[in-house]
CSV table of C-alpha atoms in Angstrom, one decimal:
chain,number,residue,atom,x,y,z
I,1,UNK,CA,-113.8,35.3,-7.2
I,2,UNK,CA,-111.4,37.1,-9.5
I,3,UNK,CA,-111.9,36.7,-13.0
I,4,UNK,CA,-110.1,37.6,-16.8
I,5,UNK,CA,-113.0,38.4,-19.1
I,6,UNK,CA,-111.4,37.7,-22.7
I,7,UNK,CA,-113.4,39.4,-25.8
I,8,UNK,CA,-111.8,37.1,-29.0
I,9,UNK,CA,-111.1,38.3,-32.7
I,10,UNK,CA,-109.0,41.5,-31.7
I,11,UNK,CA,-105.0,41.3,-33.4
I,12,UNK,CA,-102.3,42.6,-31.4
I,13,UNK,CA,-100.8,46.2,-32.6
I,14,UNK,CA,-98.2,48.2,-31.1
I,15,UNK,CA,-95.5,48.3,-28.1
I,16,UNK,CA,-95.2,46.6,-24.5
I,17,UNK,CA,-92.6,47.3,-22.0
I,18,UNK,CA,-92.3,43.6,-20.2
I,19,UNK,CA,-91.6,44.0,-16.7
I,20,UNK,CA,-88.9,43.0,-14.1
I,21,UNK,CA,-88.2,39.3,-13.8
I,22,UNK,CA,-90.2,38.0,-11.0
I,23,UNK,CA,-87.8,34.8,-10.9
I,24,UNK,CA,-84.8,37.2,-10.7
I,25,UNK,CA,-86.8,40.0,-8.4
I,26,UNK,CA,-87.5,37.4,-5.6
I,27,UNK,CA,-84.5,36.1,-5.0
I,28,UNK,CA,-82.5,39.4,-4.9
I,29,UNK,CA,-85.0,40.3,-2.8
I,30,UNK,CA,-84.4,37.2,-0.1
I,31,UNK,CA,-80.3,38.0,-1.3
I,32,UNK,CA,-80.5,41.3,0.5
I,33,UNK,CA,-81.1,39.4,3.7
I,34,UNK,CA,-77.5,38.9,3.3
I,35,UNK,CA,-76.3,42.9,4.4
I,36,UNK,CA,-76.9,45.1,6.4
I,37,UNK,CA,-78.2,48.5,5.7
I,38,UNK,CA,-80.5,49.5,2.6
I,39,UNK,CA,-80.4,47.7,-0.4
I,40,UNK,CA,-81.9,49.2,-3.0
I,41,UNK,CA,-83.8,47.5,-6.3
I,42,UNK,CA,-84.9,49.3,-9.6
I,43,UNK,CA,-87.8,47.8,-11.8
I,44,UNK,CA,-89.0,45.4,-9.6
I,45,UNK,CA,-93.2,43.9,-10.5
I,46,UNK,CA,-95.7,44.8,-8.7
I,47,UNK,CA,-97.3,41.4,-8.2
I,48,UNK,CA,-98.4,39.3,-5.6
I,49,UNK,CA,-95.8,37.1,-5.3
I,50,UNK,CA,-93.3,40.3,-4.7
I,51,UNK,CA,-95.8,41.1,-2.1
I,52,UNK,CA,-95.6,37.8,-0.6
I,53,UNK,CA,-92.1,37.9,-0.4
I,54,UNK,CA,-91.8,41.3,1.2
I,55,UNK,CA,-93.9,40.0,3.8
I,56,UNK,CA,-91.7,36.7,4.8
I,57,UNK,CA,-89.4,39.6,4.9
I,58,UNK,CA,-91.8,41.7,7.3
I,59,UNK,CA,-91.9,39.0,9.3
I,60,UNK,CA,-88.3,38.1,10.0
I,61,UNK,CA,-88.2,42.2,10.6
I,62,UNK,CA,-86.8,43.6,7.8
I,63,UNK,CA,-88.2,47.3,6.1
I,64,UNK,CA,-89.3,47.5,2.6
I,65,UNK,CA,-90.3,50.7,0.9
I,66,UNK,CA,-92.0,50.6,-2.7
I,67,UNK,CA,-92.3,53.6,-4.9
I,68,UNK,CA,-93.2,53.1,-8.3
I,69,UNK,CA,-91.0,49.7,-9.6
I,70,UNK,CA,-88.1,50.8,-7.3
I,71,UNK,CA,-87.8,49.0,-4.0
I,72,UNK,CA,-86.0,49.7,-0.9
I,73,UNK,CA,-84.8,46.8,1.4
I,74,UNK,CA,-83.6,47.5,4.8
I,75,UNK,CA,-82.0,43.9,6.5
I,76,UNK,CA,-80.3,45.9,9.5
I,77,UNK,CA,-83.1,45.4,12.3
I,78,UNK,CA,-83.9,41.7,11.6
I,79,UNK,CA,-84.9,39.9,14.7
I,80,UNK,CA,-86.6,36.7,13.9
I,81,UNK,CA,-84.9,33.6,11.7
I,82,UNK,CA,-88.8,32.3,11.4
I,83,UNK,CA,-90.5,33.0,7.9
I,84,UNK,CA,-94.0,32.4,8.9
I,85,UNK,CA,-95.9,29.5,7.5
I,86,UNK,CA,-99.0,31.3,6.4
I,87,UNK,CA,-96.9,33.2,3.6
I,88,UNK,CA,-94.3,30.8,2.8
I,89,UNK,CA,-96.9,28.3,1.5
I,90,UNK,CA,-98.4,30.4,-0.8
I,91,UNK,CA,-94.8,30.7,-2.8
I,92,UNK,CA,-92.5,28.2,-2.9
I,93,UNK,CA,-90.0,30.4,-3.9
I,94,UNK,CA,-89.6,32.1,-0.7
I,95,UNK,CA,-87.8,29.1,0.5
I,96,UNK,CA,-84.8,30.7,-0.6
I,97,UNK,CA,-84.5,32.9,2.1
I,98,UNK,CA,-83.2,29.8,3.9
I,99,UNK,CA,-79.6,29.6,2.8
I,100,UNK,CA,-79.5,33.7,3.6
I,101,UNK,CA,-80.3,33.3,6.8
I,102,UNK,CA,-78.4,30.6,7.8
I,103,UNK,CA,-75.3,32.4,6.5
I,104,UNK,CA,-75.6,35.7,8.4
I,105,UNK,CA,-77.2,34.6,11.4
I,106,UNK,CA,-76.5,31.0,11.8
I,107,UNK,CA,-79.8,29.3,12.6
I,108,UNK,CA,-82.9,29.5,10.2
I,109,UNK,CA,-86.9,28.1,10.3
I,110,UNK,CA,-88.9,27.8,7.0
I,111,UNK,CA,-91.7,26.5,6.4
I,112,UNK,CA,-92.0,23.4,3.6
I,113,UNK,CA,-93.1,25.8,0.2
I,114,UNK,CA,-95.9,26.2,-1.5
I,115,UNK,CA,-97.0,28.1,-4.8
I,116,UNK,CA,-98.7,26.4,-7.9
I,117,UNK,CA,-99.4,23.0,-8.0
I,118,UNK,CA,-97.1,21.5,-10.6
I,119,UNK,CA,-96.2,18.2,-9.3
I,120,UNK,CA,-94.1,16.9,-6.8
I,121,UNK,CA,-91.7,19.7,-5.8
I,122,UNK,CA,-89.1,17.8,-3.8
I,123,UNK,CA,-86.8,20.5,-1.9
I,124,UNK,CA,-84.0,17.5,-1.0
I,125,UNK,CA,-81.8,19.8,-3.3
I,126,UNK,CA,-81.9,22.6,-0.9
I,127,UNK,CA,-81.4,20.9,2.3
I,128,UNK,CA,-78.5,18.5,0.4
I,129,UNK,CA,-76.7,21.5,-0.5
I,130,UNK,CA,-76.9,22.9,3.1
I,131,UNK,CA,-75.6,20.0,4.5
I,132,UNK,CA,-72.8,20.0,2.5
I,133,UNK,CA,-71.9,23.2,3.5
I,134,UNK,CA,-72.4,22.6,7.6
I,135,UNK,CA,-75.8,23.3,7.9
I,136,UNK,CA,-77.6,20.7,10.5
I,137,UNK,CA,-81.3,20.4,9.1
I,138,UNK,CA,-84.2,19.1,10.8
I,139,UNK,CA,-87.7,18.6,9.7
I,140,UNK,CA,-90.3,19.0,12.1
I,141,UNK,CA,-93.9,19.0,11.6
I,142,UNK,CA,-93.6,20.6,8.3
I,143,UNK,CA,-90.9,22.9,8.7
I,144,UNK,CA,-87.3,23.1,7.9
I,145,UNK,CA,-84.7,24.1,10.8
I,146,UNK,CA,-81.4,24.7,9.6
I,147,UNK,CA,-78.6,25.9,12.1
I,148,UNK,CA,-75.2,26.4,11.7
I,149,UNK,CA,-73.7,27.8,15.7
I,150,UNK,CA,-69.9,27.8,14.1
I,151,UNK,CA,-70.8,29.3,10.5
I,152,UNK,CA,-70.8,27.5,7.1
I,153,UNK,CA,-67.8,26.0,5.5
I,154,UNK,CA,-66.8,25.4,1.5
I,155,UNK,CA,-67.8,22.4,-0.1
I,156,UNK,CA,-68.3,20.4,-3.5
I,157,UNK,CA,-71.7,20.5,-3.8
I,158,UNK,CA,-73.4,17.8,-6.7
I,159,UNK,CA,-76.6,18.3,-7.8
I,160,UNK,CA,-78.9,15.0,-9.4
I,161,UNK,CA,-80.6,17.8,-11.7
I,162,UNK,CA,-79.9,21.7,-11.6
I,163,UNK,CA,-82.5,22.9,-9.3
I,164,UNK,CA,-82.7,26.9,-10.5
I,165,UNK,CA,-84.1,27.6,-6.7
I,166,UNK,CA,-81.8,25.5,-5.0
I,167,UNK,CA,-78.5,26.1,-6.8
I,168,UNK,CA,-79.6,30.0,-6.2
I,169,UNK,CA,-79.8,28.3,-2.3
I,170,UNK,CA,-77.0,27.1,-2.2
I,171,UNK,CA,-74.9,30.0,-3.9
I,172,UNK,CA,-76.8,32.9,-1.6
I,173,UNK,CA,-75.2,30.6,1.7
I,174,UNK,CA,-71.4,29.5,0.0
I,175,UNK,CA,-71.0,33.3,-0.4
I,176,UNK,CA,-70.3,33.4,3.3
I,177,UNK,CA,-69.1,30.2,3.9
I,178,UNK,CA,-65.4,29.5,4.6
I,179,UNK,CA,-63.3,28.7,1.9
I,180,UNK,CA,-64.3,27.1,-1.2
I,181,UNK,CA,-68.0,26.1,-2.3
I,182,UNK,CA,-67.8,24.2,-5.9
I,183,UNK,CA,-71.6,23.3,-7.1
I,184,UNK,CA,-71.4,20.7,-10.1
I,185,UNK,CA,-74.5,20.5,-12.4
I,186,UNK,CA,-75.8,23.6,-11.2
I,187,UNK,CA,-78.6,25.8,-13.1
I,188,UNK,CA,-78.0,27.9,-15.8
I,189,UNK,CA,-80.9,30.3,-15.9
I,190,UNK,CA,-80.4,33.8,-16.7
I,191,UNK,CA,-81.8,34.2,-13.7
I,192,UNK,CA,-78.8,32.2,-11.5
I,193,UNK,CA,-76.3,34.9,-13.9
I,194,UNK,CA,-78.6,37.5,-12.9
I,195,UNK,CA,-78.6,36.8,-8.8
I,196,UNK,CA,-74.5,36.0,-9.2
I,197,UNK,CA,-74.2,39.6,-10.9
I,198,UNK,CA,-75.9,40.7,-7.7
I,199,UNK,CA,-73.7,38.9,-5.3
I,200,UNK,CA,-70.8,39.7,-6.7
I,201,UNK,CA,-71.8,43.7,-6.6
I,202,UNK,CA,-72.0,43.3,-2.8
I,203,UNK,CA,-68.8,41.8,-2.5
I,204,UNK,CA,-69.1,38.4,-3.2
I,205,UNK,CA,-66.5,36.0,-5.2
I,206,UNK,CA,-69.0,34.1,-8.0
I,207,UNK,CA,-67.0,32.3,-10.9
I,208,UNK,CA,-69.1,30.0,-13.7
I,209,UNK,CA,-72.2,31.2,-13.5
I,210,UNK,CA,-74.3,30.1,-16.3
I,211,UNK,CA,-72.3,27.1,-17.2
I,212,UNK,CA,-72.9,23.9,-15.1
I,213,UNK,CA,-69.7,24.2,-12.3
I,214,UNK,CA,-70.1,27.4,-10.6
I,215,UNK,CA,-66.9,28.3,-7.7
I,216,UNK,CA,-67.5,30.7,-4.8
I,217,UNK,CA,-65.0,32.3,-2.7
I,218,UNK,CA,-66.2,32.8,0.5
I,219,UNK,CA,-66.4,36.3,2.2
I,220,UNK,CA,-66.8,37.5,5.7
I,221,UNK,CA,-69.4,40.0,4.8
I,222,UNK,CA,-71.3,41.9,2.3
I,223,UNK,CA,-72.4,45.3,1.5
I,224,UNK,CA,-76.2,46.5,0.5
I,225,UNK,CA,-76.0,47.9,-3.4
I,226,UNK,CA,-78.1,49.5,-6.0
I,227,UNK,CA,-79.7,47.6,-8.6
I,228,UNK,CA,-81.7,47.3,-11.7
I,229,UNK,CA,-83.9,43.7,-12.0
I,230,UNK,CA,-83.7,42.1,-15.6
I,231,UNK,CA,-86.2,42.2,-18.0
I,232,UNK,CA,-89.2,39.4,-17.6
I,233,UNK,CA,-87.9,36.2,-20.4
I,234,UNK,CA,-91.0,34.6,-19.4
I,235,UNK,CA,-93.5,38.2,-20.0
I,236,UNK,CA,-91.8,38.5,-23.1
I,237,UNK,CA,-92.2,34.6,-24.8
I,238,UNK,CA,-95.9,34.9,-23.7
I,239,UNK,CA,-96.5,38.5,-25.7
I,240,UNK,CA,-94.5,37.1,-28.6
I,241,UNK,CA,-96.7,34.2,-28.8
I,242,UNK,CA,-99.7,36.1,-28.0
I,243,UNK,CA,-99.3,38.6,-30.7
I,244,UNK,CA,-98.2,35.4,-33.5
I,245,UNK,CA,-101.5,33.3,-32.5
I,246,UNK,CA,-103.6,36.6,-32.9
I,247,UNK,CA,-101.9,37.5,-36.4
I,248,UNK,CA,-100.5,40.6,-35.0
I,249,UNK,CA,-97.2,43.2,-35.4
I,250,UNK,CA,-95.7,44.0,-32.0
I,251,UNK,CA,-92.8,45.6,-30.4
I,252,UNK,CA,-91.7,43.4,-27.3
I,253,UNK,CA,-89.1,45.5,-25.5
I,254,UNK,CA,-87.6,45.4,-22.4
I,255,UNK,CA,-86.0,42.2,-23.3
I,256,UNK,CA,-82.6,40.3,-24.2
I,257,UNK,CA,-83.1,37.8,-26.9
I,258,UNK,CA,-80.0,35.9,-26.1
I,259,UNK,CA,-82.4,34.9,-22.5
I,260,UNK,CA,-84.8,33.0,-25.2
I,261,UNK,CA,-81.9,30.7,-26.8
I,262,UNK,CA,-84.3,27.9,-27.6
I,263,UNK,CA,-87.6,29.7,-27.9
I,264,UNK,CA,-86.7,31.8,-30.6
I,265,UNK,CA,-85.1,29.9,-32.9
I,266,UNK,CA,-88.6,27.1,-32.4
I,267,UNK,CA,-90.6,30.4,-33.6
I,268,UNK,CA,-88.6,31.4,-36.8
I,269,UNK,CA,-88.9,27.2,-37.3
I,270,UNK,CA,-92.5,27.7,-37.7
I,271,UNK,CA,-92.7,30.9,-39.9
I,272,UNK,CA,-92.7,33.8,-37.4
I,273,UNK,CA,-91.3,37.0,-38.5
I,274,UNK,CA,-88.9,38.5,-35.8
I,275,UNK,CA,-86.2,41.3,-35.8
I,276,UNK,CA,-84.2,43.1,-33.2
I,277,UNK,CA,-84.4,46.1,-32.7
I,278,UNK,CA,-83.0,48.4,-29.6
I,279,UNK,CA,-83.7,46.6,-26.5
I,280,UNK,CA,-86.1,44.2,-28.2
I,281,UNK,CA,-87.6,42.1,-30.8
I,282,UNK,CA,-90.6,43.1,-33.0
I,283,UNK,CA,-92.8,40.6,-33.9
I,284,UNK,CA,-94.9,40.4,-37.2
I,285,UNK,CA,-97.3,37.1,-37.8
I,286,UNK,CA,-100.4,38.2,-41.0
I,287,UNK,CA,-101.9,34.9,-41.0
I,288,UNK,CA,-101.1,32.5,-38.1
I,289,UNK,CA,-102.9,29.7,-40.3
I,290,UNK,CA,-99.8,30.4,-42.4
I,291,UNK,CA,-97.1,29.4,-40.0
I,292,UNK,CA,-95.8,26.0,-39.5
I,293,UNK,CA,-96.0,23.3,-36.5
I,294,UNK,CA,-93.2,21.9,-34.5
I,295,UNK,CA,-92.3,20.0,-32.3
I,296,UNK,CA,-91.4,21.5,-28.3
I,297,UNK,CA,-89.9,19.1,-25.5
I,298,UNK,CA,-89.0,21.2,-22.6
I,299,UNK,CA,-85.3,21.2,-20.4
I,300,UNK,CA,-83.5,23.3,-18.0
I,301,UNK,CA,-81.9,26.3,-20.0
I,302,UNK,CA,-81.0,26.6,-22.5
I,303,UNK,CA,-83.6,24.5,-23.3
I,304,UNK,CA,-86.9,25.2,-24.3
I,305,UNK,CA,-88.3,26.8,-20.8
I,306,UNK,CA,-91.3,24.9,-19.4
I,307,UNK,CA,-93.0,28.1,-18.3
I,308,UNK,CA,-93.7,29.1,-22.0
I,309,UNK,CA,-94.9,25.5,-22.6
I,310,UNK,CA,-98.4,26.4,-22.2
I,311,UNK,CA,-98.6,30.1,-24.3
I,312,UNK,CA,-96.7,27.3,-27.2
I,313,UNK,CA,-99.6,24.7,-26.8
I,314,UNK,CA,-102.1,27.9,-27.9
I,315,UNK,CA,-100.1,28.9,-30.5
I,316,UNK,CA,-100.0,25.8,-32.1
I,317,UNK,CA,-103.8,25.0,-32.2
I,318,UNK,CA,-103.5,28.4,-34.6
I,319,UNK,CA,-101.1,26.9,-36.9
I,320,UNK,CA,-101.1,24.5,-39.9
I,321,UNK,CA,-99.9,21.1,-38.9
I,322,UNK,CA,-99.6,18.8,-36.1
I,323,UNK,CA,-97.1,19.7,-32.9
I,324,UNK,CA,-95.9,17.2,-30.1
I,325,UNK,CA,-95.2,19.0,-27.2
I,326,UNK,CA,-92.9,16.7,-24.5
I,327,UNK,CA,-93.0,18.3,-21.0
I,328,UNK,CA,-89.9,16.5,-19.3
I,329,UNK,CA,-89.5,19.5,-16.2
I,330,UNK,CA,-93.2,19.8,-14.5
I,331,UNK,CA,-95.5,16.2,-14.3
I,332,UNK,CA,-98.7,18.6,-14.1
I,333,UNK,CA,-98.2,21.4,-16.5
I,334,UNK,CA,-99.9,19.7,-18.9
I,335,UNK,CA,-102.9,19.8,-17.2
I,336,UNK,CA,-104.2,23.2,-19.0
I,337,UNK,CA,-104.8,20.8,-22.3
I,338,UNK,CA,-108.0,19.7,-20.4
I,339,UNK,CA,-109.0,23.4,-19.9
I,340,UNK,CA,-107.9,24.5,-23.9
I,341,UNK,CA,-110.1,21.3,-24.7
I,342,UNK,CA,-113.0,23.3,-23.1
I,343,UNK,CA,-112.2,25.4,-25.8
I,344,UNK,CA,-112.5,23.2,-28.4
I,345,UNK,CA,-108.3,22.7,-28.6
I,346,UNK,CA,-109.0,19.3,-29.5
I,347,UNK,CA,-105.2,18.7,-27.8
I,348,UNK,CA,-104.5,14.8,-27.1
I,349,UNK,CA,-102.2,13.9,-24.7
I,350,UNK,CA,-100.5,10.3,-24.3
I,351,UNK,CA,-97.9,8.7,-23.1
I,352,UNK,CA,-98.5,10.6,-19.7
I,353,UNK,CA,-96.1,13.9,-20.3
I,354,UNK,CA,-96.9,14.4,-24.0
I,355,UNK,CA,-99.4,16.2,-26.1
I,356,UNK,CA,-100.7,15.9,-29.4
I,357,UNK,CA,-101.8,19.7,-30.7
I,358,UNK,CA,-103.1,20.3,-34.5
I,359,UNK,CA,-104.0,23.2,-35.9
I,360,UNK,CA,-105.3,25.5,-37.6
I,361,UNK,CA,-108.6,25.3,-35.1
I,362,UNK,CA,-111.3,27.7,-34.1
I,363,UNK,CA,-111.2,27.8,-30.3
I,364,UNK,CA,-114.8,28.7,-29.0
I,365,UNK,CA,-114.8,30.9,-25.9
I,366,UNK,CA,-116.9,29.7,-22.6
I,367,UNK,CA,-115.5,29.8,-18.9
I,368,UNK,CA,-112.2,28.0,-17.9
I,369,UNK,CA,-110.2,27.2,-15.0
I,370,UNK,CA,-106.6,29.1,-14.4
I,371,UNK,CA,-104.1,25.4,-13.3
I,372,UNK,CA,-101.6,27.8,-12.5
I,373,UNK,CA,-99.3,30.9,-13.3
I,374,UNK,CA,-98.5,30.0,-17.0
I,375,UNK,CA,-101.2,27.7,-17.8
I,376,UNK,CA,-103.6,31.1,-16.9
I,377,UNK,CA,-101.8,33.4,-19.2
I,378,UNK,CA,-102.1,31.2,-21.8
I,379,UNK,CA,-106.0,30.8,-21.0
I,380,UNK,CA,-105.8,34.2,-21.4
I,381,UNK,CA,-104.2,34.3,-24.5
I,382,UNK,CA,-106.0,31.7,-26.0
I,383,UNK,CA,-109.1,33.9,-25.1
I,384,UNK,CA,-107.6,36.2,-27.6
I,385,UNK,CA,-107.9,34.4,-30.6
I,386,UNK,CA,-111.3,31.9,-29.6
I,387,UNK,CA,-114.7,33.0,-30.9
I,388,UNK,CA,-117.3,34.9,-28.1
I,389,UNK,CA,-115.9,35.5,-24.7
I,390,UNK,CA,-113.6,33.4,-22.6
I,391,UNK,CA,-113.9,33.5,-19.0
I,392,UNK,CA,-110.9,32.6,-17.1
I,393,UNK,CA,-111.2,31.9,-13.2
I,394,UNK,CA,-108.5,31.4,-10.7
I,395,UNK,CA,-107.2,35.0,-11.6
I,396,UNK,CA,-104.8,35.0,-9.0
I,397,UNK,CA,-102.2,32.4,-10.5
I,398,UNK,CA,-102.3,35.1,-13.2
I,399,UNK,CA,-101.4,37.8,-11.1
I,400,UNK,CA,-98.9,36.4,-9.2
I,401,UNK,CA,-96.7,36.7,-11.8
I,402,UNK,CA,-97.8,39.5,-14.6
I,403,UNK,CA,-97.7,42.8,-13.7
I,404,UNK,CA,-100.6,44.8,-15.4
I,405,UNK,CA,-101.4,41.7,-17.6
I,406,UNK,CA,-104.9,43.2,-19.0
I,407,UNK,CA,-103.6,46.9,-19.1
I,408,UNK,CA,-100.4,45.6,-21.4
I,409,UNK,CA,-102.8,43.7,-23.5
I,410,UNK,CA,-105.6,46.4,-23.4
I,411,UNK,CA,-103.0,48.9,-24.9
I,412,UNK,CA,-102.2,46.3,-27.4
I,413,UNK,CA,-105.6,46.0,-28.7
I,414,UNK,CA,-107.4,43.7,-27.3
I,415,UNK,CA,-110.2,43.3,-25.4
I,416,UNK,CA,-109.5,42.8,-21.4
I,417,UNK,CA,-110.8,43.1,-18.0
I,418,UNK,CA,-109.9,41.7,-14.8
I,419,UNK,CA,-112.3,41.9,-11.3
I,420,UNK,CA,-115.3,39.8,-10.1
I,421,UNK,CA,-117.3,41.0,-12.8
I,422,UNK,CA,-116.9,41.8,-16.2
I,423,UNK,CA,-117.0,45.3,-17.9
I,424,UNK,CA,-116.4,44.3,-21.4
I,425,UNK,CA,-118.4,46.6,-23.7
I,426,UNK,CA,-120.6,44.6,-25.6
């Protein structure tokens, strides 16, 4: 089993480059399904959920070439509509190559999703949205078969609560659907701007993205382009927080502070020191016992984003005060609490999506259990600043979504290694 082996007491120091969005990278990678030819994608992560996607990708038959962080997409010799079960469970993002599909080639077969375990994950949304464009969806024994013989047509599509994944869906089919589609109460993610910048490069007609009424004029076809993935919003909330808990000074870069609208300003409520600088913010923290609590309650953007919920629970067990953190997106993703209480967190949680956190403690390291993606990191990081070592299994939520997550922090410092076995110098 793959492990993090965490030595505590190290402060952070010095400069990280944060990677390409993996919420942006995967679905301009299942968008490409949309044109033929080669498509080509510049700082793209090398992690496992990339991987998994290139090979739902494989499998409909599709090339891929990686070299370094750029990646080259070929979607001209596709010959199956059938992303195979035994990949699309372990992501549920890679249902998103449904509404691609079904544009181009009429018919599509997905498997139900998988990917971390954060609750119920209805994918209604997506199949809603579908329909309302054409689409005739069946459900059979676990998968989802979606065919539309005489193309997609416009429609008003209404979300009950915007779905980043499904409005993405939704917008990847309208794009070469006939007519008009208009999606009311759709996501606002950097990420949906970021996949509508895309879209609209290959020909597409995308107006609204980013507010809640996105319209889309549809196209008859598409052309592959050449582009650059954003920077990671996610990679970069996590090192800022990471380097404030441990009381350190460090140069996040690689990222666009207006993507952290909420998160931010919560930070510079508490006491953390942050400027701009060119392509990034540097962070400066001397005594985290200094700073101040606050209180978080997660929404949609530009809300406070649920995937740095966990990386603000360790933070605030380092600072003064008592926090209430609210988590109204994921049931589950408060589950970590019981792992940071292994720790000696001492978190309380009531009312069943709230938790209690007060601070300053001393976390004590001893071996804990990665819940999922985020709630690993911030084991991870709450390795950093706990007593002894902290020993964090189920590594490979971690690495499904950091890319070189103990080199970044091994050049910032502290002390890191990942494998079956550690190789921490004593």
């Amino acid at each position: 089993m793959e492990r993090f082996f965490v030595e505590g007491g190290s402060r952070l120091y010095g400069e990280v480059e944060v990677s390409g969005a993996k919420n942006a990278a995967l679905k301009l990678i299942a968008a490409a399904l949309l044109a033929p030819g080669r498509t080509v994608l510049h700082n793209v992560p090398r992690i496992k959920d990339v991987n998994t996607m290139l090979a739902v990708l494989d499998g409909l038959g599709a090339k891929s070439e990686f070299s370094g962080n750029t990646l080259v997409i070929d979607a001209s010799t596709i010959d199956s509509y059938t992303a195979p079960y035994d990949l699309v469970r372990q992501m549920r993002a890679s249902i998103v190559v449904l509404g691609p599909l079904v544009a181009r080639f009429g018919e599509a077969e997905v498997s139900a999703p998988g990917g971390c375990n954060l609750g119920l994950r209805k994918f209604n949304f997506h199949l809603d949205g579908l329909r309302a464009l054409g689409a005739e969806i069946e459900l059979d024994h676990g998968f989802i078969e979606a065919t539309a013989p005489r193309g997609l047509r416009g429609a008003e599509v209404n979300f009950d609560y915007p779905s980043v994944t499904a409005t993405e869906n939704v917008m990847m089919a309208a794009v070469l659907a006939r007519g008009t589609t208009i999606i009311e109460s759709g996501a606002r993610e950097p990420e949906v701007v970021a996949l509508a910048d895309f879209l609209s490069q290959m020909g597409a007609s995308i107006y609204g993205a980013g507010t809640g009424r996105i319209v889309i004029e549809g196209v008859d076809e598409l052309h592959p382009i050449e582009h650059t993935v954003m920077g990671d919003r996610i990679e970069a909330g996590t090192f800022i927080m990471a380097t404030a808990a441990t009381g350190g000074d460090v140069t996040v870069k690689g990222v666009d502070s207006g993507h952290l609208k909420m998160e931010l300003p919560k930070l510079r409520e508490m006491g953390v020191n942050m400027s701009e600088v060119e392509n990034g913010i540097r962070v400066r923290v001397d005594d985290p016992a200094e700073l101040g609590s606050v209180d978080v309650a997660t929404l949609p953007f530009p809300g406070f984003a649920t995937d740095l919920q966990a990386q603000m629970m360790v933070l605030l067990t380092q600072t003064s005060g008592a926090g209430i953190i609210t988590e109204n997106v994921y049931e589950n993703r408060l589950q970590v609490a019981e792992e940071l209480n292994r720790l000696d967190a001492g978190i309380d949680l009531f009312g069943g999506h709230r938790a209690l956190v007060k601070g300053p403690r001393q976390l004590s390291g001893t071996i804990v259990q990665s819940p999922d993606l985020r709630g690993g990191a911030a084991l991870v990081m709450a390795g950093l600043v706990a007593e002894g070592t902290t020993i964090v299994d189920g590594a490979k939520h971690i690495v499904r979504g950091y890319e070189g997550f103990e080199d970044k922090l091994t050049n910032l410092g502290a002390t890191v290694a990942f494998g079956t076995e550690s190789v921490l110098q004593s």
